[in-house]
Coordinates of C-alpha atoms in Angstrom, one line a residue:
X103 CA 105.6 114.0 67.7
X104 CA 106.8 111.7 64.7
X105 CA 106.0 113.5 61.0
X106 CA 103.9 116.1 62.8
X107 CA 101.3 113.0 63.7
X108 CA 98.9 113.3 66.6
X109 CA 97.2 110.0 68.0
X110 CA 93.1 110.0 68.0
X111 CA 91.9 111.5 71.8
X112 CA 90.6 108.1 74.0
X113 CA 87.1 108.0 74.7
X114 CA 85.0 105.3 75.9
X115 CA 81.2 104.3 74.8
X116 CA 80.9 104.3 78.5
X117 CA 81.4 107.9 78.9
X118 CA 79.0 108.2 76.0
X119 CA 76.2 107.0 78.1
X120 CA 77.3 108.9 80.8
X121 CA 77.1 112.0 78.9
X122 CA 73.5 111.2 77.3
X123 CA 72.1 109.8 81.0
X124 CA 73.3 113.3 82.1
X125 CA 71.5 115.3 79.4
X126 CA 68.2 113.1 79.6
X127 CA 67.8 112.7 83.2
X128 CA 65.9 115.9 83.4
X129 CA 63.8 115.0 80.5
X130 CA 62.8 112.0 81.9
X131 CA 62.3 113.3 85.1
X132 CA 59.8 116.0 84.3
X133 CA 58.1 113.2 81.6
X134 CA 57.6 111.1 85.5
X135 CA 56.2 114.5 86.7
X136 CA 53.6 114.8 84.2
X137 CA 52.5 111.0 83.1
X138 CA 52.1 110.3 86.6
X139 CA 49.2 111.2 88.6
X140 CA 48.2 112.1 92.1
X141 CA 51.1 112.9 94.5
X142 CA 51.6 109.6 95.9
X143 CA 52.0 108.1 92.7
X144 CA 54.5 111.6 91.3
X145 CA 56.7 110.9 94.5
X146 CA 57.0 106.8 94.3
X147 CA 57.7 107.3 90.4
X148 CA 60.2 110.0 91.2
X149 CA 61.8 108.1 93.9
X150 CA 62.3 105.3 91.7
X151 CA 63.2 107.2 88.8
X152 CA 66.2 108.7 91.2
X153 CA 66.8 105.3 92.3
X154 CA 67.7 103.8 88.8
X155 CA 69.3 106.7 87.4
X156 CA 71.8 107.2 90.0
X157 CA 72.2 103.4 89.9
X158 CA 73.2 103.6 86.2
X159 CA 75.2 106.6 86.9
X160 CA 77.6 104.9 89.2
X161 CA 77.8 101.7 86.9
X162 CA 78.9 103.5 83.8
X163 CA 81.2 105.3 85.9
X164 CA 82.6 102.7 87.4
X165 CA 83.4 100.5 84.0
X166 CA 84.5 104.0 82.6
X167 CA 86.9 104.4 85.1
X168 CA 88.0 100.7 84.2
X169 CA 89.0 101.1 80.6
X170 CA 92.7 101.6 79.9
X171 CA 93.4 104.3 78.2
X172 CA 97.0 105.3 77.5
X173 CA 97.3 109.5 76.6
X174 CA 100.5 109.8 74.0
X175 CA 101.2 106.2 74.0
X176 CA 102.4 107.1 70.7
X177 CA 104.9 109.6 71.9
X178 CA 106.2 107.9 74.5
X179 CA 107.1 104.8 72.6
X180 CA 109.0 107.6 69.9
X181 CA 110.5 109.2 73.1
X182 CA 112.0 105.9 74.2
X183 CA 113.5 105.0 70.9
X184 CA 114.9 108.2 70.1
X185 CA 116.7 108.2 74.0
X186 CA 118.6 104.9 73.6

């Protein structure tokens, strides 16, 4: 690389919320266990709780997957310059 530079590592706010939904999920799911009561009630909760979570899950994927992210642009471009 150029003067020993490295560029900043790519990460989306997407992949931010992935990684917080991931971590809280359980949280939230034991919150549904205990605020909720009778079994009918647990299981609908739960069921929903699954329902939307794995909805989200697959949104912020998706639009994580989406964003362009170029790895060494940087390099690349120094790489091309240097070869002509």
């Amino acid at each position: 690389m150029p003067n020993g530079q490295l560029t900043e590592m790519a990460m989306s706010n997407y992949l931010l919320w992935l990684i917080v939904l991931i971590i809280g999920y359980p949280f939230v799911l034991v919150a549904v266990q205990i605020i909720a009561y009778g079994e009918y009630d647990k299981k609908r909760y739960t069921q929903r709780v699954n329902i939307l979570c794995a909805a989200a899950f697959a949104i912020l994927l998706f639009l994580h997957l989406q964003t362009e992210v170029f790895y060494g642009k940087d390099m690349l471009d120094w790489l091309n310059e240097h070869d002509q």
